[in-house]
Amino acid sequence: MARADAELARDPDNVTRIINAGIARAAARRFNSAIEMFTRGIEKYPDEARLYRFRGHRYLSLRRFDDAVRDLERAVSLDSTNYDITYQLALGYYLTHRYADAAAAIDKCMGFAENPKWQAGEEGAVNPNWYRSCMALQTHG
């Protein structure tokens, strides 16, 4: 956390550094502190899907399922092809007994994976290591 906080102090408006500081708190199992960090980021960057994804994940860790679903629905509305967001959202739906919604979220992601147009776009994409896209999923019928 100290390293992530030092990097954030050098560039306090850098969204990736805000995320890294939140992730460091989560790794130390300081989930409320992580949520506060991601909230700080959301206040500055309300259209940044990653912040909602990570805060939603931490809400899941604290069993705050309705808060998690709300954040993850916002995240998927901003980045509908991110598998990690979709997975966390489906989990949130499952944990709130919204089984049909959970299946629909995964089905939508799988639809991207099975669409040649979306797959072609993915082939030329350079995604960072932390990003898994729906289009990169392989399906075998």
JSON list of N, CA and C in Angstrom, two decimals, residues 59-123:
[
{"chain": "A", "resi": 59, "resn": "TYR", "atom": "N", "xyz": [-17.54, -4.60, -2.98]},
{"chain": "A", "resi": 59, "resn": "TYR", "atom": "CA", "xyz": [-18.86, -4.73, -2.34]},
{"chain": "A", "resi": 59, "resn": "TYR", "atom": "C", "xyz": [-19.26, -6.20, -2.25]},
{"chain": "A", "resi": 60, "resn": "LEU", "atom": "N", "xyz": [-18.95, -6.98, -3.27]},
{"chain": "A", "resi": 60, "resn": "LEU", "atom": "CA", "xyz": [-19.22, -8.42, -3.19]},
{"chain": "A", "resi": 60, "resn": "LEU", "atom": "C", "xyz": [-18.46, -9.04, -2.03]},
{"chain": "A", "resi": 61, "resn": "SER", "atom": "N", "xyz": [-17.22, -8.64, -1.85]},
{"chain": "A", "resi": 61, "resn": "SER", "atom": "CA", "xyz": [-16.40, -9.18, -0.76]},
{"chain": "A", "resi": 61, "resn": "SER", "atom": "C", "xyz": [-17.03, -8.92, 0.60]},
{"chain": "A", "resi": 62, "resn": "LEU", "atom": "N", "xyz": [-17.73, -7.79, 0.71]},
{"chain": "A", "resi": 62, "resn": "LEU", "atom": "CA", "xyz": [-18.36, -7.41, 1.98]},
{"chain": "A", "resi": 62, "resn": "LEU", "atom": "C", "xyz": [-19.83, -7.85, 2.05]},
{"chain": "A", "resi": 63, "resn": "ARG", "atom": "N", "xyz": [-20.26, -8.62, 1.05]},
{"chain": "A", "resi": 63, "resn": "ARG", "atom": "CA", "xyz": [-21.62, -9.14, 0.99]},
{"chain": "A", "resi": 63, "resn": "ARG", "atom": "C", "xyz": [-22.66, -8.01, 0.88]},
{"chain": "A", "resi": 64, "resn": "ARG", "atom": "N", "xyz": [-22.25, -6.92, 0.29]},
{"chain": "A", "resi": 64, "resn": "ARG", "atom": "CA", "xyz": [-23.15, -5.80, 0.01]},
{"chain": "A", "resi": 64, "resn": "ARG", "atom": "C", "xyz": [-23.61, -5.97, -1.45]},
{"chain": "A", "resi": 65, "resn": "PHE", "atom": "N", "xyz": [-24.43, -6.98, -1.65]},
{"chain": "A", "resi": 65, "resn": "PHE", "atom": "CA", "xyz": [-24.75, -7.44, -2.99]},
{"chain": "A", "resi": 65, "resn": "PHE", "atom": "C", "xyz": [-25.52, -6.42, -3.81]},
{"chain": "A", "resi": 66, "resn": "ASP", "atom": "N", "xyz": [-26.46, -5.72, -3.22]},
{"chain": "A", "resi": 66, "resn": "ASP", "atom": "CA", "xyz": [-27.21, -4.73, -3.99]},
{"chain": "A", "resi": 66, "resn": "ASP", "atom": "C", "xyz": [-26.31, -3.58, -4.45]},
{"chain": "A", "resi": 67, "resn": "ASP", "atom": "N", "xyz": [-25.41, -3.13, -3.57]},
{"chain": "A", "resi": 67, "resn": "ASP", "atom": "CA", "xyz": [-24.45, -2.09, -3.97]},
{"chain": "A", "resi": 67, "resn": "ASP", "atom": "C", "xyz": [-23.54, -2.60, -5.09]},
{"chain": "A", "resi": 68, "resn": "ALA", "atom": "N", "xyz": [-23.14, -3.86, -4.97]},
{"chain": "A", "resi": 68, "resn": "ALA", "atom": "CA", "xyz": [-22.28, -4.46, -6.00]},
{"chain": "A", "resi": 68, "resn": "ALA", "atom": "C", "xyz": [-22.99, -4.50, -7.34]},
{"chain": "A", "resi": 69, "resn": "VAL", "atom": "N", "xyz": [-24.21, -4.97, -7.35]},
{"chain": "A", "resi": 69, "resn": "VAL", "atom": "CA", "xyz": [-24.96, -5.07, -8.61]},
{"chain": "A", "resi": 69, "resn": "VAL", "atom": "C", "xyz": [-25.12, -3.68, -9.23]},
{"chain": "A", "resi": 70, "resn": "ARG", "atom": "N", "xyz": [-25.44, -2.69, -8.42]},
{"chain": "A", "resi": 70, "resn": "ARG", "atom": "CA", "xyz": [-25.61, -1.33, -8.93]},
{"chain": "A", "resi": 70, "resn": "ARG", "atom": "C", "xyz": [-24.32, -0.85, -9.62]},
{"chain": "A", "resi": 71, "resn": "ASP", "atom": "N", "xyz": [-23.18, -1.03, -8.95]},
{"chain": "A", "resi": 71, "resn": "ASP", "atom": "CA", "xyz": [-21.91, -0.61, -9.55]},
{"chain": "A", "resi": 71, "resn": "ASP", "atom": "C", "xyz": [-21.58, -1.41, -10.80]},
{"chain": "A", "resi": 72, "resn": "LEU", "atom": "N", "xyz": [-21.80, -2.71, -10.75]},
{"chain": "A", "resi": 72, "resn": "LEU", "atom": "CA", "xyz": [-21.43, -3.55, -11.88]},
{"chain": "A", "resi": 72, "resn": "LEU", "atom": "C", "xyz": [-22.35, -3.34, -13.07]},
{"chain": "A", "resi": 73, "resn": "GLU", "atom": "N", "xyz": [-23.61, -3.02, -12.82]},
{"chain": "A", "resi": 73, "resn": "GLU", "atom": "CA", "xyz": [-24.49, -2.65, -13.93]},
{"chain": "A", "resi": 73, "resn": "GLU", "atom": "C", "xyz": [-24.00, -1.36, -14.59]},
{"chain": "A", "resi": 74, "resn": "ARG", "atom": "N", "xyz": [-23.55, -0.42, -13.78]},
{"chain": "A", "resi": 74, "resn": "ARG", "atom": "CA", "xyz": [-22.99, 0.82, -14.34]},
{"chain": "A", "resi": 74, "resn": "ARG", "atom": "C", "xyz": [-21.72, 0.50, -15.15]},
{"chain": "A", "resi": 75, "resn": "ALA", "atom": "N", "xyz": [-20.87, -0.35, -14.60]},
{"chain": "A", "resi": 75, "resn": "ALA", "atom": "CA", "xyz": [-19.63, -0.71, -15.29]},
{"chain": "A", "resi": 75, "resn": "ALA", "atom": "C", "xyz": [-19.92, -1.36, -16.64]},
{"chain": "A", "resi": 76, "resn": "VAL", "atom": "N", "xyz": [-20.86, -2.30, -16.68]},
{"chain": "A", "resi": 76, "resn": "VAL", "atom": "CA", "xyz": [-21.16, -2.99, -17.93]},
{"chain": "A", "resi": 76, "resn": "VAL", "atom": "C", "xyz": [-21.83, -2.03, -18.93]},
{"chain": "A", "resi": 77, "resn": "SER", "atom": "N", "xyz": [-22.52, -1.01, -18.43]},
{"chain": "A", "resi": 77, "resn": "SER", "atom": "CA", "xyz": [-23.10, -0.03, -19.35]},
{"chain": "A", "resi": 77, "resn": "SER", "atom": "C", "xyz": [-22.01, 0.82, -20.00]},
{"chain": "A", "resi": 78, "resn": "LEU", "atom": "N", "xyz": [-20.88, 0.93, -19.33]},
{"chain": "A", "resi": 78, "resn": "LEU", "atom": "CA", "xyz": [-19.75, 1.70, -19.87]},
{"chain": "A", "resi": 78, "resn": "LEU", "atom": "C", "xyz": [-18.80, 0.85, -20.69]},
{"chain": "A", "resi": 79, "resn": "ASP", "atom": "N", "xyz": [-18.74, -0.45, -20.40]},
{"chain": "A", "resi": 79, "resn": "ASP", "atom": "CA", "xyz": [-17.83, -1.36, -21.09]},
{"chain": "A", "resi": 79, "resn": "ASP", "atom": "C", "xyz": [-18.49, -2.74, -21.17]},
{"chain": "A", "resi": 80, "resn": "SER", "atom": "N", "xyz": [-19.31, -2.93, -22.17]},
{"chain": "A", "resi": 80, "resn": "SER", "atom": "CA", "xyz": [-20.13, -4.14, -22.25]},
{"chain": "A", "resi": 80, "resn": "SER", "atom": "C", "xyz": [-19.38, -5.38, -22.71]},
{"chain": "A", "resi": 81, "resn": "THR", "atom": "N", "xyz": [-18.14, -5.23, -23.14]},
{"chain": "A", "resi": 81, "resn": "THR", "atom": "CA", "xyz": [-17.40, -6.39, -23.65]},
{"chain": "A", "resi": 81, "resn": "THR", "atom": "C", "xyz": [-16.28, -6.84, -22.71]},
{"chain": "A", "resi": 82, "resn": "ASN", "atom": "N", "xyz": [-16.26, -6.32, -21.50]},
{"chain": "A", "resi": 82, "resn": "ASN", "atom": "CA", "xyz": [-15.24, -6.70, -20.52]},
{"chain": "A", "resi": 82, "resn": "ASN", "atom": "C", "xyz": [-15.72, -7.93, -19.76]},
{"chain": "A", "resi": 83, "resn": "TYR", "atom": "N", "xyz": [-15.04, -9.04, -19.96]},
{"chain": "A", "resi": 83, "resn": "TYR", "atom": "CA", "xyz": [-15.44, -10.29, -19.32]},
{"chain": "A", "resi": 83, "resn": "TYR", "atom": "C", "xyz": [-15.40, -10.20, -17.80]},
{"chain": "A", "resi": 84, "resn": "ASP", "atom": "N", "xyz": [-14.40, -9.53, -17.24]},
{"chain": "A", "resi": 84, "resn": "ASP", "atom": "CA", "xyz": [-14.28, -9.46, -15.79]},
{"chain": "A", "resi": 84, "resn": "ASP", "atom": "C", "xyz": [-15.48, -8.72, -15.18]},
{"chain": "A", "resi": 85, "resn": "ILE", "atom": "N", "xyz": [-15.93, -7.65, -15.83]},
{"chain": "A", "resi": 85, "resn": "ILE", "atom": "CA", "xyz": [-17.12, -6.95, -15.36]},
{"chain": "A", "resi": 85, "resn": "ILE", "atom": "C", "xyz": [-18.32, -7.87, -15.46]},
{"chain": "A", "resi": 86, "resn": "THR", "atom": "N", "xyz": [-18.47, -8.52, -16.60]},
{"chain": "A", "resi": 86, "resn": "THR", "atom": "CA", "xyz": [-19.60, -9.41, -16.82]},
{"chain": "A", "resi": 86, "resn": "THR", "atom": "C", "xyz": [-19.63, -10.53, -15.79]},
{"chain": "A", "resi": 87, "resn": "TYR", "atom": "N", "xyz": [-18.49, -11.13, -15.52]},
{"chain": "A", "resi": 87, "resn": "TYR", "atom": "CA", "xyz": [-18.42, -12.21, -14.54]},
{"chain": "A", "resi": 87, "resn": "TYR", "atom": "C", "xyz": [-18.85, -11.73, -13.16]},
{"chain": "A", "resi": 88, "resn": "GLN", "atom": "N", "xyz": [-18.32, -10.59, -12.73]},
{"chain": "A", "resi": 88, "resn": "GLN", "atom": "CA", "xyz": [-18.66, -10.07, -11.40]},
{"chain": "A", "resi": 88, "resn": "GLN", "atom": "C", "xyz": [-20.15, -9.71, -11.35]},
{"chain": "A", "resi": 89, "resn": "LEU", "atom": "N", "xyz": [-20.68, -9.13, -12.43]},
{"chain": "A", "resi": 89, "resn": "LEU", "atom": "CA", "xyz": [-22.10, -8.79, -12.46]},
{"chain": "A", "resi": 89, "resn": "LEU", "atom": "C", "xyz": [-22.96, -10.06, -12.38]},
{"chain": "A", "resi": 90, "resn": "ALA", "atom": "N", "xyz": [-22.60, -11.06, -13.15]},
{"chain": "A", "resi": 90, "resn": "ALA", "atom": "CA", "xyz": [-23.35, -12.33, -13.10]},
{"chain": "A", "resi": 90, "resn": "ALA", "atom": "C", "xyz": [-23.30, -12.92, -11.70]},
{"chain": "A", "resi": 91, "resn": "LEU", "atom": "N", "xyz": [-22.16, -12.84, -11.06]},
{"chain": "A", "resi": 91, "resn": "LEU", "atom": "CA", "xyz": [-22.05, -13.33, -9.68]},
{"chain": "A", "resi": 91, "resn": "LEU", "atom": "C", "xyz": [-22.96, -12.53, -8.76]},
{"chain": "A", "resi": 92, "resn": "GLY", "atom": "N", "xyz": [-22.97, -11.21, -8.91]},
{"chain": "A", "resi": 92, "resn": "GLY", "atom": "CA", "xyz": [-23.85, -10.38, -8.10]},
{"chain": "A", "resi": 92, "resn": "GLY", "atom": "C", "xyz": [-25.31, -10.74, -8.31]},
{"chain": "A", "resi": 93, "resn": "TYR", "atom": "N", "xyz": [-25.69, -10.95, -9.56]},
{"chain": "A", "resi": 93, "resn": "TYR", "atom": "CA", "xyz": [-27.06, -11.37, -9.84]},
{"chain": "A", "resi": 93, "resn": "TYR", "atom": "C", "xyz": [-27.36, -12.71, -9.17]},
{"chain": "A", "resi": 94, "resn": "TYR", "atom": "N", "xyz": [-26.44, -13.63, -9.29]},
{"chain": "A", "resi": 94, "resn": "TYR", "atom": "CA", "xyz": [-26.63, -14.95, -8.70]},
{"chain": "A", "resi": 94, "resn": "TYR", "atom": "C", "xyz": [-26.83, -14.85, -7.19]},
{"chain": "A", "resi": 95, "resn": "LEU", "atom": "N", "xyz": [-26.00, -14.04, -6.56]},
{"chain": "A", "resi": 95, "resn": "LEU", "atom": "CA", "xyz": [-26.05, -13.90, -5.10]},
{"chain": "A", "resi": 95, "resn": "LEU", "atom": "C", "xyz": [-27.30, -13.16, -4.63]},
{"chain": "A", "resi": 96, "resn": "THR", "atom": "N", "xyz": [-27.96, -12.45, -5.53]},
{"chain": "A", "resi": 96, "resn": "THR", "atom": "CA", "xyz": [-29.22, -11.78, -5.19]},
{"chain": "A", "resi": 96, "resn": "THR", "atom": "C", "xyz": [-30.41, -12.56, -5.76]},
{"chain": "A", "resi": 97, "resn": "HIS", "atom": "N", "xyz": [-30.16, -13.80, -6.14]},
{"chain": "A", "resi": 97, "resn": "HIS", "atom": "CA", "xyz": [-31.21, -14.72, -6.61]},
{"chain": "A", "resi": 97, "resn": "HIS", "atom": "C", "xyz": [-31.84, -14.27, -7.93]},
{"chain": "A", "resi": 98, "resn": "ARG", "atom": "N", "xyz": [-31.09, -13.52, -8.71]},
{"chain": "A", "resi": 98, "resn": "ARG", "atom": "CA", "xyz": [-31.56, -13.09, -10.03]},
{"chain": "A", "resi": 98, "resn": "ARG", "atom": "C", "xyz": [-30.90, -14.00, -11.07]},
{"chain": "A", "resi": 99, "resn": "TYR", "atom": "N", "xyz": [-31.28, -15.24, -11.05]},
{"chain": "A", "resi": 99, "resn": "TYR", "atom": "CA", "xyz": [-30.61, -16.26, -11.85]},
{"chain": "A", "resi": 99, "resn": "TYR", "atom": "C", "xyz": [-30.75, -16.02, -13.35]},
{"chain": "A", "resi": 100, "resn": "ALA", "atom": "N", "xyz": [-31.92, -15.62, -13.79]},
{"chain": "A", "resi": 100, "resn": "ALA", "atom": "CA", "xyz": [-32.12, -15.36, -15.22]},
{"chain": "A", "resi": 100, "resn": "ALA", "atom": "C", "xyz": [-31.24, -14.20, -15.68]},
{"chain": "A", "resi": 101, "resn": "ASP", "atom": "N", "xyz": [-31.11, -13.18, -14.83]},
{"chain": "A", "resi": 101, "resn": "ASP", "atom": "CA", "xyz": [-30.24, -12.04, -15.18]},
{"chain": "A", "resi": 101, "resn": "ASP", "atom": "C", "xyz": [-28.77, -12.48, -15.24]},
{"chain": "A", "resi": 102, "resn": "ALA", "atom": "N", "xyz": [-28.37, -13.37, -14.33]},
{"chain": "A", "resi": 102, "resn": "ALA", "atom": "CA", "xyz": [-26.99, -13.88, -14.34]},
{"chain": "A", "resi": 102, "resn": "ALA", "atom": "C", "xyz": [-26.71, -14.62, -15.64]},
{"chain": "A", "resi": 103, "resn": "ALA", "atom": "N", "xyz": [-27.63, -15.48, -16.02]},
{"chain": "A", "resi": 103, "resn": "ALA", "atom": "CA", "xyz": [-27.45, -16.24, -17.27]},
{"chain": "A", "resi": 103, "resn": "ALA", "atom": "C", "xyz": [-27.46, -15.30, -18.47]},
{"chain": "A", "resi": 104, "resn": "ALA", "atom": "N", "xyz": [-28.33, -14.30, -18.46]},
{"chain": "A", "resi": 104, "resn": "ALA", "atom": "CA", "xyz": [-28.40, -13.36, -19.58]},
{"chain": "A", "resi": 104, "resn": "ALA", "atom": "C", "xyz": [-27.11, -12.56, -19.72]},
{"chain": "A", "resi": 105, "resn": "ALA", "atom": "N", "xyz": [-26.51, -12.17, -18.61]},
{"chain": "A", "resi": 105, "resn": "ALA", "atom": "CA", "xyz": [-25.25, -11.41, -18.67]},
{"chain": "A", "resi": 105, "resn": "ALA", "atom": "C", "xyz": [-24.16, -12.25, -19.33]},
{"chain": "A", "resi": 106, "resn": "ILE", "atom": "N", "xyz": [-24.05, -13.50, -18.91]},
{"chain": "A", "resi": 106, "resn": "ILE", "atom": "CA", "xyz": [-23.04, -14.39, -19.50]},
{"chain": "A", "resi": 106, "resn": "ILE", "atom": "C", "xyz": [-23.35, -14.67, -20.96]},
{"chain": "A", "resi": 107, "resn": "ASP", "atom": "N", "xyz": [-24.62, -14.90, -21.26]},
{"chain": "A", "resi": 107, "resn": "ASP", "atom": "CA", "xyz": [-25.02, -15.15, -22.66]},
{"chain": "A", "resi": 107, "resn": "ASP", "atom": "C", "xyz": [-24.67, -13.97, -23.56]},
{"chain": "A", "resi": 108, "resn": "LYS", "atom": "N", "xyz": [-24.86, -12.76, -23.06]},
{"chain": "A", "resi": 108, "resn": "LYS", "atom": "CA", "xyz": [-24.52, -11.57, -23.87]},
{"chain": "A", "resi": 108, "resn": "LYS", "atom": "C", "xyz": [-23.02, -11.54, -24.16]},
{"chain": "A", "resi": 109, "resn": "CYS", "atom": "N", "xyz": [-22.23, -11.81, -23.14]},
{"chain": "A", "resi": 109, "resn": "CYS", "atom": "CA", "xyz": [-20.77, -11.85, -23.32]},
{"chain": "A", "resi": 109, "resn": "CYS", "atom": "C", "xyz": [-20.39, -12.94, -24.32]},
{"chain": "A", "resi": 110, "resn": "MET", "atom": "N", "xyz": [-20.99, -14.11, -24.17]},
{"chain": "A", "resi": 110, "resn": "MET", "atom": "CA", "xyz": [-20.69, -15.21, -25.09]},
{"chain": "A", "resi": 110, "resn": "MET", "atom": "C", "xyz": [-21.12, -14.85, -26.51]},
{"chain": "A", "resi": 111, "resn": "GLY", "atom": "N", "xyz": [-22.18, -14.06, -26.64]},
{"chain": "A", "resi": 111, "resn": "GLY", "atom": "CA", "xyz": [-22.61, -13.60, -27.95]},
{"chain": "A", "resi": 111, "resn": "GLY", "atom": "C", "xyz": [-21.54, -12.78, -28.65]},
{"chain": "A", "resi": 112, "resn": "PHE", "atom": "N", "xyz": [-20.83, -11.98, -27.88]},
{"chain": "A", "resi": 112, "resn": "PHE", "atom": "CA", "xyz": [-19.71, -11.22, -28.46]},
{"chain": "A", "resi": 112, "resn": "PHE", "atom": "C", "xyz": [-18.62, -12.19, -28.92]},
{"chain": "A", "resi": 113, "resn": "ALA", "atom": "N", "xyz": [-18.38, -13.21, -28.12]},
{"chain": "A", "resi": 113, "resn": "ALA", "atom": "CA", "xyz": [-17.33, -14.18, -28.46]},
{"chain": "A", "resi": 113, "resn": "ALA", "atom": "C", "xyz": [-17.65, -14.94, -29.73]},
{"chain": "A", "resi": 114, "resn": "GLU", "atom": "N", "xyz": [-18.92, -15.13, -30.00]},
{"chain": "A", "resi": 114, "resn": "GLU", "atom": "CA", "xyz": [-19.33, -15.93, -31.15]},
{"chain": "A", "resi": 114, "resn": "GLU", "atom": "C", "xyz": [-19.61, -15.09, -32.39]},
{"chain": "A", "resi": 115, "resn": "ASN", "atom": "N", "xyz": [-19.46, -13.78, -32.29]},
{"chain": "A", "resi": 115, "resn": "ASN", "atom": "CA", "xyz": [-19.76, -12.88, -33.40]},
{"chain": "A", "resi": 115, "resn": "ASN", "atom": "C", "xyz": [-18.48, -12.61, -34.20]},
{"chain": "A", "resi": 116, "resn": "PRO", "atom": "N", "xyz": [-18.41, -13.04, -35.47]},
{"chain": "A", "resi": 116, "resn": "PRO", "atom": "CA", "xyz": [-17.19, -12.86, -36.27]},
{"chain": "A", "resi": 116, "resn": "PRO", "atom": "C", "xyz": [-16.74, -11.40, -36.36]},
{"chain": "A", "resi": 117, "resn": "LYS", "atom": "N", "xyz": [-17.69, -10.47, -36.43]},
{"chain": "A", "resi": 117, "resn": "LYS", "atom": "CA", "xyz": [-17.33, -9.05, -36.51]},
{"chain": "A", "resi": 117, "resn": "LYS", "atom": "C", "xyz": [-16.58, -8.61, -35.25]},
{"chain": "A", "resi": 118, "resn": "TRP", "atom": "N", "xyz": [-17.11, -8.98, -34.09]},
{"chain": "A", "resi": 118, "resn": "TRP", "atom": "CA", "xyz": [-16.46, -8.61, -32.83]},
{"chain": "A", "resi": 118, "resn": "TRP", "atom": "C", "xyz": [-15.12, -9.34, -32.68]},
{"chain": "A", "resi": 119, "resn": "GLN", "atom": "N", "xyz": [-15.07, -10.61, -33.10]},
{"chain": "A", "resi": 119, "resn": "GLN", "atom": "CA", "xyz": [-13.81, -11.36, -33.01]},
{"chain": "A", "resi": 119, "resn": "GLN", "atom": "C", "xyz": [-12.74, -10.72, -33.89]},
{"chain": "A", "resi": 120, "resn": "ALA", "atom": "N", "xyz": [-13.12, -10.29, -35.09]},
{"chain": "A", "resi": 120, "resn": "ALA", "atom": "CA", "xyz": [-12.16, -9.67, -35.99]},
{"chain": "A", "resi": 120, "resn": "ALA", "atom": "C", "xyz": [-11.60, -8.40, -35.38]},
{"chain": "A", "resi": 121, "resn": "GLY", "atom": "N", "xyz": [-12.43, -7.62, -34.73]},
{"chain": "A", "resi": 121, "resn": "GLY", "atom": "CA", "xyz": [-11.96, -6.41, -34.07]},
{"chain": "A", "resi": 121, "resn": "GLY", "atom": "C", "xyz": [-11.01, -6.73, -32.93]},
{"chain": "A", "resi": 122, "resn": "GLU", "atom": "N", "xyz": [-11.27, -7.81, -32.24]},
{"chain": "A", "resi": 122, "resn": "GLU", "atom": "CA", "xyz": [-10.43, -8.21, -31.12]},
{"chain": "A", "resi": 122, "resn": "GLU", "atom": "C", "xyz": [-9.04, -8.66, -31.57]},
{"chain": "A", "resi": 123, "resn": "GLU", "atom": "N", "xyz": [-8.97, -9.27, -32.73]},
{"chain": "A", "resi": 123, "resn": "GLU", "atom": "CA", "xyz": [-7.67, -9.78, -33.21]},
{"chain": "A", "resi": 123, "resn": "GLU", "atom": "C", "xyz": [-6.64, -8.68, -33.35]}
]
